């Protein structure tokens, strides 16, 4: 049985594949979106239990997607993990400001991502 | 020559000299302007270089992450078993990606320090507590080489304004270096000496030491010495340059003393005075 459905929103298909393999082998169901707009659409149509959201996305960046999500009563309880390529304090701050539940910096370790997912899905 | 004539001669001489001085002055002004322009260009170039390093480093992170994750998917045998050699090769890939990642992180750090983009998040910090924390966090690394790692200082209550994370990085770099360059069963010790104006921190080891001709080059970028005996993960050649940058940002000084064959000692100071000039030490 699946431990839950996770949506990965990222425009790097090979990175998505790597995360997907890890998540699936840990028992999660995975669905993927390639840009911010598709991400929003899939959140509404597929109702994932958690979203992994890249910051730098075509069409709508990750921060905007997160903000829209967190301002919507229907979706604001879906946990969001931001993936940022920059290890700067400003990114951490921005992630918190837009309401992300956690953030992970690239290059990330899948163990860190998995433990954050477990943490967020527990509550 | 009458007095008047003599005065005329002197006057003429003085006028000549004045004219000469004015010429020299103009020339100096021109040179100064030229230097100023060149200096400005150099600063711009330096900034460009720092921006370039930062951008390139960012762009390298995504492909590195992808490479590492797939190497780990292989070596964790998620998609099927590997034989012993295949597994070893996948681990070699992972290890070297980690090395490259460290280099990128260090390049980012040094480019941020050099371009003055690092902001200190200063709070009142107890230096002796920071040092003790770092010493205990590195106990395992020292134990692996059977090195005796000791904190030789009394608990102090003195607190000074510091960016705690940066000072943790300074202690970590110096102690890790000491462990790395000290043979098995050697000793590494950390001392803290309080002076009225500053706190002096020393990291000493019984390692291979540094040749006198290399002491001055230690803190420059990409200078690595005496690495022939070293078996552990390779350094990036940027650790001490970053360490020096972090100490200098705190208006401190850092230097090294060594006798080859007997050991090395790295010393840095942290002023108790806040950069604003007020003495903000609290006891």
Tab-separated table of C-alpha atoms in Angstrom:
chain	number	residue	atom	x	y	z
A	1	UNK	CA	0.000	0.000	0.000
A	2	UNK	CA	1.226	3.504	-0.788
A	3	UNK	CA	2.388	5.640	2.114
A	4	UNK	CA	0.943	8.663	0.352
A	5	UNK	CA	1.053	10.622	-2.881
A	6	UNK	CA	3.841	13.125	-3.438
A	7	UNK	CA	3.962	15.723	-6.189
A	8	UNK	CA	7.408	16.752	-7.429
A	9	UNK	CA	7.467	20.106	-9.243
A	10	UNK	CA	10.829	20.551	-10.938
A	11	UNK	CA	12.010	21.285	-14.480
A	12	UNK	CA	15.094	19.045	-14.283
A	13	UNK	CA	13.713	15.708	-15.538
A	14	UNK	CA	16.744	13.700	-14.451
A	15	UNK	CA	16.732	15.135	-10.970
A	16	UNK	CA	13.012	14.389	-10.772
A	17	UNK	CA	13.709	10.824	-11.832
A	18	UNK	CA	16.317	10.386	-9.097
A	19	UNK	CA	13.935	11.667	-6.414
A	20	UNK	CA	11.097	9.599	-7.871
A	21	UNK	CA	13.120	6.353	-7.690
A	22	UNK	CA	13.979	7.045	-4.062
A	23	UNK	CA	10.447	7.946	-3.064
A	24	UNK	CA	8.900	4.999	-4.862
A	25	UNK	CA	11.382	2.587	-3.330
A	26	UNK	CA	10.403	4.007	0.064
A	27	UNK	CA	6.741	3.259	-0.660
A	28	UNK	CA	5.375	6.601	-1.842
A	29	UNK	CA	3.308	7.203	-4.941
A	30	UNK	CA	4.832	9.924	-7.131
A	31	UNK	CA	3.359	12.350	-9.606
A	32	UNK	CA	5.341	14.977	-11.495
A	33	UNK	CA	4.900	18.510	-12.858
A	34	UNK	CA	7.446	20.361	-14.987
A	35	UNK	CA	6.555	23.988	-14.288
A	36	UNK	CA	4.816	26.127	-11.728
A	37	UNK	CA	1.479	26.313	-13.544
A	38	UNK	CA	1.328	22.555	-14.129
A	39	UNK	CA	2.266	22.146	-10.479
A	40	UNK	CA	-0.711	24.224	-9.323
A	41	UNK	CA	-3.059	22.357	-11.684
A	42	UNK	CA	-1.851	18.984	-10.425
A	43	UNK	CA	-2.182	20.006	-6.797
A	44	UNK	CA	-5.850	20.722	-7.531
A	45	UNK	CA	-6.534	17.661	-9.688
A	46	UNK	CA	-4.437	15.052	-7.896
A	47	UNK	CA	-4.618	16.239	-4.279
A	48	UNK	CA	-1.134	15.063	-3.230
A	49	UNK	CA	-0.325	14.527	0.441
A	50	UNK	CA	2.871	16.573	0.077
A	51	UNK	CA	4.579	18.773	-2.522
A	52	UNK	CA	8.298	18.988	-3.313
A	53	UNK	CA	8.710	22.332	-5.007
A	54	UNK	CA	11.746	23.681	-6.835
A	55	UNK	CA	12.349	27.432	-6.545
A	56	UNK	CA	13.522	28.140	-10.095
A	57	UNK	CA	10.626	27.057	-12.291
A	58	UNK	CA	9.365	28.132	-15.709
A	59	UNK	CA	6.083	30.093	-15.917
A	60	UNK	CA	5.504	30.460	-12.178
A	61	UNK	CA	8.371	30.255	-9.719
A	62	UNK	CA	8.277	28.025	-6.667
A	63	UNK	CA	7.799	30.866	-4.200
A	64	UNK	CA	4.711	32.106	-6.068
A	65	UNK	CA	3.253	28.600	-6.278
A	66	UNK	CA	3.799	28.133	-2.560
A	67	UNK	CA	2.262	31.501	-1.724
A	68	UNK	CA	-0.839	30.802	-3.836
A	69	UNK	CA	-1.191	27.410	-2.210
A	70	UNK	CA	-0.796	28.646	1.323
A	71	UNK	CA	-3.334	31.431	0.778
A	72	UNK	CA	-5.959	28.977	-0.395
A	73	UNK	CA	-8.076	27.529	2.402
A	74	UNK	CA	-8.570	24.313	0.432
A	75	UNK	CA	-4.898	23.565	-0.033
A	76	UNK	CA	-3.006	25.364	2.675
A	77	UNK	CA	-2.658	22.229	4.789
A	78	UNK	CA	-0.679	20.357	2.135
A	79	UNK	CA	2.939	20.366	3.372
A	80	UNK	CA	5.474	21.947	1.012
A	81	UNK	CA	9.220	21.255	0.865
A	82	UNK	CA	11.100	23.875	-1.142
A	83	UNK	CA	14.139	22.786	-3.118
A	84	UNK	CA	16.596	25.601	-3.415
A	85	UNK	CA	19.848	25.633	-5.349
A	86	UNK	CA	21.216	28.418	-3.260
A	87	UNK	CA	22.531	27.954	0.234
A	88	UNK	CA	21.888	31.537	1.099
A	89	UNK	CA	20.215	32.842	4.167
A	90	UNK	CA	17.896	34.889	1.963
A	91	UNK	CA	16.455	31.712	0.407
A	92	UNK	CA	15.772	30.168	3.769
A	93	UNK	CA	14.053	33.372	4.805
A	94	UNK	CA	12.014	33.575	1.597
A	95	UNK	CA	10.942	29.937	1.930
A	96	UNK	CA	9.609	30.642	5.398
A	97	UNK	CA	7.954	33.859	4.278
A	98	UNK	CA	5.959	32.169	1.545
A	99	UNK	CA	4.826	29.567	4.074
A	100	UNK	CA	6.889	26.535	3.051
A	101	UNK	CA	6.971	23.855	5.735
A	102	UNK	CA	10.609	22.949	5.069
A	103	UNK	CA	13.365	23.622	2.597
A	104	UNK	CA	16.267	21.570	1.285
A	105	UNK	CA	19.332	22.992	-0.433
A	106	UNK	CA	20.892	21.482	-3.522
A	107	UNK	CA	23.038	19.463	-3.636
A	108	UNK	CA	20.705	17.606	-1.323
A	109	UNK	CA	20.962	14.208	0.202
A	110	UNK	CA	17.921	12.001	-0.438
A	111	UNK	CA	18.074	10.947	3.224
A	112	UNK	CA	17.442	14.542	4.254
A	113	UNK	CA	14.496	14.786	1.855
A	114	UNK	CA	13.061	11.472	3.065
A	115	UNK	CA	13.351	12.380	6.726
A	116	UNK	CA	11.640	15.740	6.103
A	117	UNK	CA	8.831	13.972	4.274
A	118	UNK	CA	8.373	11.496	7.128
A	119	UNK	CA	8.353	14.327	9.632
A	120	UNK	CA	5.774	16.364	7.721
A	121	UNK	CA	3.460	13.468	6.945
A	122	UNK	CA	3.414	12.307	10.550
A	123	UNK	CA	1.588	15.361	11.830
B	1	UNK	CA	76.383	92.429	-6.982
B	2	UNK	CA	74.138	94.777	-5.149
B	3	UNK	CA	71.707	93.465	-2.630
B	4	UNK	CA	68.867	94.170	-5.026
B	5	UNK	CA	70.555	92.230	-7.786
B	6	UNK	CA	71.211	89.337	-5.439
B	7	UNK	CA	67.581	89.301	-4.393
B	8	UNK	CA	66.543	89.306	-8.039
B	9	UNK	CA	68.686	86.215	-8.637
B	10	UNK	CA	67.135	84.413	-5.668
B	11	UNK	CA	63.703	85.482	-6.756
B	12	UNK	CA	64.338	84.055	-10.217
B	13	UNK	CA	65.640	80.824	-8.699
B	14	UNK	CA	62.617	80.514	-6.456
B	15	UNK	CA	60.304	81.160	-9.363
B	16	UNK	CA	62.044	78.429	-11.344
B	17	UNK	CA	61.698	76.044	-8.442
B	18	UNK	CA	58.049	76.943	-7.972
B	19	UNK	CA	57.432	76.318	-11.635
B	20	UNK	CA	59.272	73.013	-11.382
B	21	UNK	CA	57.219	72.028	-8.327
B	22	UNK	CA	54.006	72.930	-10.087
B	23	UNK	CA	55.026	70.743	-13.024
B	24	UNK	CA	55.837	67.872	-10.666
B	25	UNK	CA	52.580	68.435	-8.827
B	26	UNK	CA	50.617	68.298	-12.087
B	27	UNK	CA	52.444	65.128	-13.071
B	28	UNK	CA	51.657	63.543	-9.693
B	29	UNK	CA	48.025	64.546	-10.034
B	30	UNK	CA	47.875	62.903	-13.443
B	31	UNK	CA	49.550	59.769	-12.139
B	32	UNK	CA	47.189	59.695	-9.174
B	33	UNK	CA	44.165	60.007	-11.431
B	34	UNK	CA	45.531	57.255	-13.615
B	35	UNK	CA	46.129	55.042	-10.570
B	36	UNK	CA	42.663	55.730	-9.269
B	37	UNK	CA	41.162	54.688	-12.582
B	38	UNK	CA	43.272	51.551	-12.704
B	39	UNK	CA	42.315	50.757	-9.128
B	40	UNK	CA	38.643	51.157	-9.980
B	41	UNK	CA	39.039	48.859	-12.991
B	42	UNK	CA	40.794	46.278	-10.824
B	43	UNK	CA	38.014	46.396	-8.259
B	44	UNK	CA	35.452	45.954	-11.026
B	45	UNK	CA	37.382	43.006	-12.412
B	46	UNK	CA	37.631	41.489	-8.957
B	47	UNK	CA	33.880	41.872	-8.497
B	48	UNK	CA	33.277	40.299	-11.906
B	49	UNK	CA	35.484	37.377	-10.940
B	50	UNK	CA	33.615	36.884	-7.666
B	51	UNK	CA	30.219	37.065	-9.397
B	52	UNK	CA	31.443	34.612	-11.999
B	53	UNK	CA	32.598	32.116	-9.389
B	54	UNK	CA	29.291	32.403	-7.540
B	55	UNK	CA	27.217	31.911	-10.693
B	56	UNK	CA	29.279	29.007	-11.946
B	57	UNK	CA	29.133	27.337	-8.552
B	58	UNK	CA	25.341	27.615	-8.481
B	59	UNK	CA	25.045	26.167	-11.958
B	60	UNK	CA	27.256	23.224	-10.997
B	61	UNK	CA	25.091	22.162	-8.103
B	62	UNK	CA	22.158	20.688	-10.014
B	63	UNK	CA	24.149	18.333	-12.272
B	64	UNK	CA	26.256	17.322	-9.275
B	65	UNK	CA	23.144	16.458	-7.295
B	66	UNK	CA	21.810	14.369	-10.180
B	67	UNK	CA	25.119	12.511	-10.557
B	68	UNK	CA	25.365	11.813	-6.866
B	69	UNK	CA	21.785	10.624	-6.490
B	70	UNK	CA	22.113	8.150	-9.375
B	71	UNK	CA	25.475	6.873	-8.112
B	72	UNK	CA	23.793	6.266	-4.750
B	73	UNK	CA	20.779	4.585	-6.371
B	74	UNK	CA	23.288	2.200	-7.982
B	75	UNK	CA	25.385	1.533	-4.883
B	76	UNK	CA	22.285	1.143	-2.675
B	77	UNK	CA	21.208	-1.559	-5.161
B	78	UNK	CA	17.693	-0.202	-5.469
B	79	UNK	CA	17.383	-1.417	-9.039
B	80	UNK	CA	19.197	-4.712	-8.562
B	81	UNK	CA	22.319	-6.177	-7.014
B	82	UNK	CA	25.853	-5.147	-7.989
B	83	UNK	CA	28.968	-7.246	-7.691
B	84	UNK	CA	31.694	-6.159	-5.294
B	85	UNK	CA	33.694	-4.253	-7.891
B	86	UNK	CA	30.711	-2.483	-9.386
B	87	UNK	CA	29.664	-1.386	-5.942
B	88	UNK	CA	33.140	-0.084	-5.201
B	89	UNK	CA	33.176	1.928	-8.434
B	90	UNK	CA	29.814	3.504	-7.669
B	91	UNK	CA	31.186	4.476	-4.262
B	92	UNK	CA	34.276	6.015	-5.866
B	93	UNK	CA	31.976	8.155	-8.013
B	94	UNK	CA	30.029	9.263	-4.934
B	95	UNK	CA	33.171	10.067	-2.975
B	96	UNK	CA	34.568	12.226	-5.747
B	97	UNK	CA	31.295	14.038	-6.268
B	98	UNK	CA	31.443	14.866	-2.562
B	99	UNK	CA	34.956	16.177	-3.040
B	100	UNK	CA	33.857	18.346	-5.931
B	101	UNK	CA	30.892	19.588	-3.896
B	102	UNK	CA	33.217	20.586	-1.059
B	103	UNK	CA	35.395	22.474	-3.492
B	104	UNK	CA	32.371	24.326	-4.865
B	105	UNK	CA	31.122	25.192	-1.383
B	106	UNK	CA	34.577	26.514	-0.497
B	107	UNK	CA	34.825	28.500	-3.727
B	108	UNK	CA	31.464	30.055	-2.956
B	109	UNK	CA	32.579	30.868	0.577
B	110	UNK	CA	35.835	32.477	-0.495
B	111	UNK	CA	34.226	34.454	-3.303
B	112	UNK	CA	31.610	35.758	-0.873
B	113	UNK	CA	34.296	36.698	1.645
B	114	UNK	CA	36.459	38.386	-0.986
B	115	UNK	CA	33.610	40.412	-2.411
B	116	UNK	CA	32.593	41.506	1.084
B	117	UNK	CA	29.182	39.886	0.692
B	118	UNK	CA	29.275	37.990	3.957
B	119	UNK	CA	27.277	39.599	6.678
B	120	UNK	CA	28.115	38.789	10.242
B	121	UNK	CA	25.208	37.764	12.397
B	122	UNK	CA	26.742	38.919	15.659
B	123	UNK	CA	25.413	38.030	19.056
B	124	UNK	CA	27.032	37.793	22.478
B	125	UNK	CA	28.899	34.505	22.410
B	126	UNK	CA	31.028	32.663	24.933
B	127	UNK	CA	34.175	31.698	22.980
B	128	UNK	CA	35.246	28.994	25.410
B	129	UNK	CA	31.851	27.304	25.065
B	130	UNK	CA	32.078	27.427	21.271
B	131	UNK	CA	35.552	25.887	21.398
B	132	UNK	CA	34.384	23.148	23.768
B	133	UNK	CA	31.424	22.348	21.496
B	134	UNK	CA	33.671	22.054	18.446
B	135	UNK	CA	36.188	19.919	20.343
B	136	UNK	CA	33.470	17.464	21.361
B	137	UNK	CA	31.990	17.384	17.869
B	138	UNK	CA	35.401	16.414	16.475
B	139	UNK	CA	36.197	13.836	19.158
B	140	UNK	CA	35.224	10.973	16.841
B	141	UNK	CA	37.484	12.208	14.021
B	142	UNK	CA	40.411	12.416	16.461
B	143	UNK	CA	39.643	9.014	17.985
B	144	UNK	CA	39.734	7.424	14.544
B	145	UNK	CA	43.447	8.297	14.388
B	146	UNK	CA	43.965	7.652	18.124
B	147	UNK	CA	44.799	11.319	18.524
B	148	UNK	CA	44.405	12.861	21.936
B	149	UNK	CA	42.256	15.976	21.405
B	150	UNK	CA	42.146	18.214	24.456
B	151	UNK	CA	40.578	21.506	25.412
B	152	UNK	CA	43.116	23.135	27.740
B	153	UNK	CA	41.284	26.098	29.141
B	154	UNK	CA	39.038	26.920	32.059
B	155	UNK	CA	35.391	27.642	31.481
B	156	UNK	CA	35.133	31.378	31.060
B	157	UNK	CA	32.083	33.560	31.422
B	158	UNK	CA	33.350	36.207	29.054
B	159	UNK	CA	31.065	36.840	26.127
B	160	UNK	CA	31.947	38.868	23.063
B	161	UNK	CA	30.075	39.881	19.923
B	162	UNK	CA	30.653	37.216	17.295
B	163	UNK	CA	28.981	35.383	14.480
B	164	UNK	CA	28.821	32.030	16.236
B	165	UNK	CA	28.548	29.883	13.089
B	166	UNK	CA	31.571	31.587	11.541
B	167	UNK	CA	33.702	31.046	14.633
B	168	UNK	CA	32.569	27.413	14.753
B	169	UNK	CA	33.817	27.163	11.162
B	170	UNK	CA	37.166	28.711	12.147
B	171	UNK	CA	37.699	26.283	15.047
B	172	UNK	CA	36.498	23.338	12.959
B	173	UNK	CA	38.857	24.129	10.072
B	174	UNK	CA	41.877	24.577	12.336
B	175	UNK	CA	41.219	21.496	14.478
B	176	UNK	CA	40.405	19.297	11.461
B	177	UNK	CA	43.643	20.443	9.808
B	178	UNK	CA	45.572	19.659	12.975
B	179	UNK	CA	44.068	16.167	13.109
B	180	UNK	CA	44.749	15.636	9.417
B	181	UNK	CA	48.412	16.573	9.594
B	182	UNK	CA	49.164	14.770	12.858
B	183	UNK	CA	50.248	11.141	12.689
B	184	UNK	CA	48.364	8.452	14.607
B	185	UNK	CA	48.634	8.651	18.391
B	186	UNK	CA	49.676	12.303	18.307
B	187	UNK	CA	48.196	15.175	20.286
B	188	UNK	CA	46.034	18.147	19.346
B	189	UNK	CA	45.207	20.778	21.915
B	190	UNK	CA	43.081	23.894	21.998
B	191	UNK	CA	43.923	26.768	24.334
B	192	UNK	CA	42.158	30.011	25.015
B	193	UNK	CA	43.966	32.886	26.647
B	194	UNK	CA	42.062	35.918	27.806
B	195	UNK	CA	43.683	39.317	27.542
B	196	UNK	CA	42.217	42.696	28.456
B	197	UNK	CA	41.557	43.671	24.816
B	198	UNK	CA	41.171	40.340	23.099
B	199	UNK	CA	40.744	36.597	23.341
B	200	UNK	CA	43.571	34.531	21.904
B	201	UNK	CA	42.795	31.029	20.643
B	202	UNK	CA	45.473	28.465	19.847
B	203	UNK	CA	45.236	25.135	18.100
B	204	UNK	CA	48.460	23.147	18.513
B	205	UNK	CA	49.432	19.748	17.188
B	206	UNK	CA	52.335	17.308	17.304
B	207	UNK	CA	52.126	16.833	13.553
B	208	UNK	CA	54.542	16.986	10.656
B	209	UNK	CA	54.933	20.753	10.934
B	210	UNK	CA	55.391	23.352	8.228
B	211	UNK	CA	58.655	24.315	6.532
B	212	UNK	CA	59.657	27.940	7.316
B	213	UNK	CA	59.486	28.915	3.639
B	214	UNK	CA	55.848	27.819	3.533
B	215	UNK	CA	54.580	29.590	6.650
B	216	UNK	CA	53.814	32.818	4.810
B	217	UNK	CA	52.038	31.041	1.962
B	218	UNK	CA	49.788	28.997	4.254
B	219	UNK	CA	46.815	31.310	4.121
B	220	UNK	CA	46.924	31.901	0.379
B	221	UNK	CA	44.461	30.102	-1.865
B	222	UNK	CA	45.309	26.706	-3.317
B	223	UNK	CA	48.525	26.281	-1.355
B	224	UNK	CA	48.864	22.786	-0.021
B	225	UNK	CA	51.997	21.485	1.574
B	226	UNK	CA	53.288	18.205	2.904
B	227	UNK	CA	50.444	16.258	1.532
B	228	UNK	CA	52.527	13.227	0.636
B	229	UNK	CA	51.774	11.422	3.894
B	230	UNK	CA	48.133	12.141	3.817
B	231	UNK	CA	45.652	9.357	3.259
B	232	UNK	CA	42.315	10.904	4.171
B	233	UNK	CA	39.976	12.878	1.970
B	234	UNK	CA	41.854	15.506	0.061
B	235	UNK	CA	41.549	19.119	0.967
B	236	UNK	CA	40.398	21.875	-1.312
B	237	UNK	CA	43.307	24.238	-0.703
B	238	UNK	CA	40.858	26.888	0.427
B	239	UNK	CA	40.287	26.040	4.080
B	240	UNK	CA	42.894	28.350	5.573
B	241	UNK	CA	42.102	31.201	3.178
B	242	UNK	CA	38.463	31.002	4.304
B	243	UNK	CA	39.518	30.717	7.938
B	244	UNK	CA	41.661	33.817	7.655
B	245	UNK	CA	38.846	35.691	5.914
B	246	UNK	CA	36.412	34.812	8.697
B	247	UNK	CA	38.842	35.880	11.432
B	248	UNK	CA	39.626	39.154	9.663
B	249	UNK	CA	35.928	39.891	9.271
B	250	UNK	CA	35.822	39.857	13.060
B	251	UNK	CA	38.764	42.306	13.078
B	252	UNK	CA	40.969	39.563	14.473
B	253	UNK	CA	44.419	38.364	13.441
B	254	UNK	CA	45.580	34.887	12.529
B	255	UNK	CA	49.051	33.402	12.114
B	256	UNK	CA	50.951	30.166	12.388
B	257	UNK	CA	54.095	29.007	14.151
B	258	UNK	CA	55.817	25.729	13.481
B	259	UNK	CA	58.899	23.606	13.839
B	260	UNK	CA	59.044	20.981	11.110
B	261	UNK	CA	58.876	17.534	12.649
B	262	UNK	CA	57.645	18.821	15.993
B	263	UNK	CA	54.291	20.304	15.228
B	264	UNK	CA	52.390	23.450	14.355
B	265	UNK	CA	50.388	26.012	16.195
B	266	UNK	CA	47.695	28.193	14.677
B	267	UNK	CA	46.770	31.265	16.648
B	268	UNK	CA	43.938	33.685	16.133
B	269	UNK	CA	42.682	36.592	18.136
B	270	UNK	CA	39.219	38.023	18.530
B	271	UNK	CA	38.953	41.577	19.792
B	272	UNK	CA	36.596	42.178	22.679
B	273	UNK	CA	35.735	45.533	21.171
B	274	UNK	CA	32.735	45.642	18.909
B	275	UNK	CA	33.673	46.999	15.436
B	276	UNK	CA	31.617	50.079	16.298
B	277	UNK	CA	34.297	50.951	18.831
B	278	UNK	CA	32.383	50.370	22.009
B	279	UNK	CA	33.617	47.746	24.369
B	280	UNK	CA	30.660	45.413	24.406
B	281	UNK	CA	32.165	42.597	26.365
B	282	UNK	CA	29.901	41.357	29.123
B	283	UNK	CA	31.141	39.438	32.102
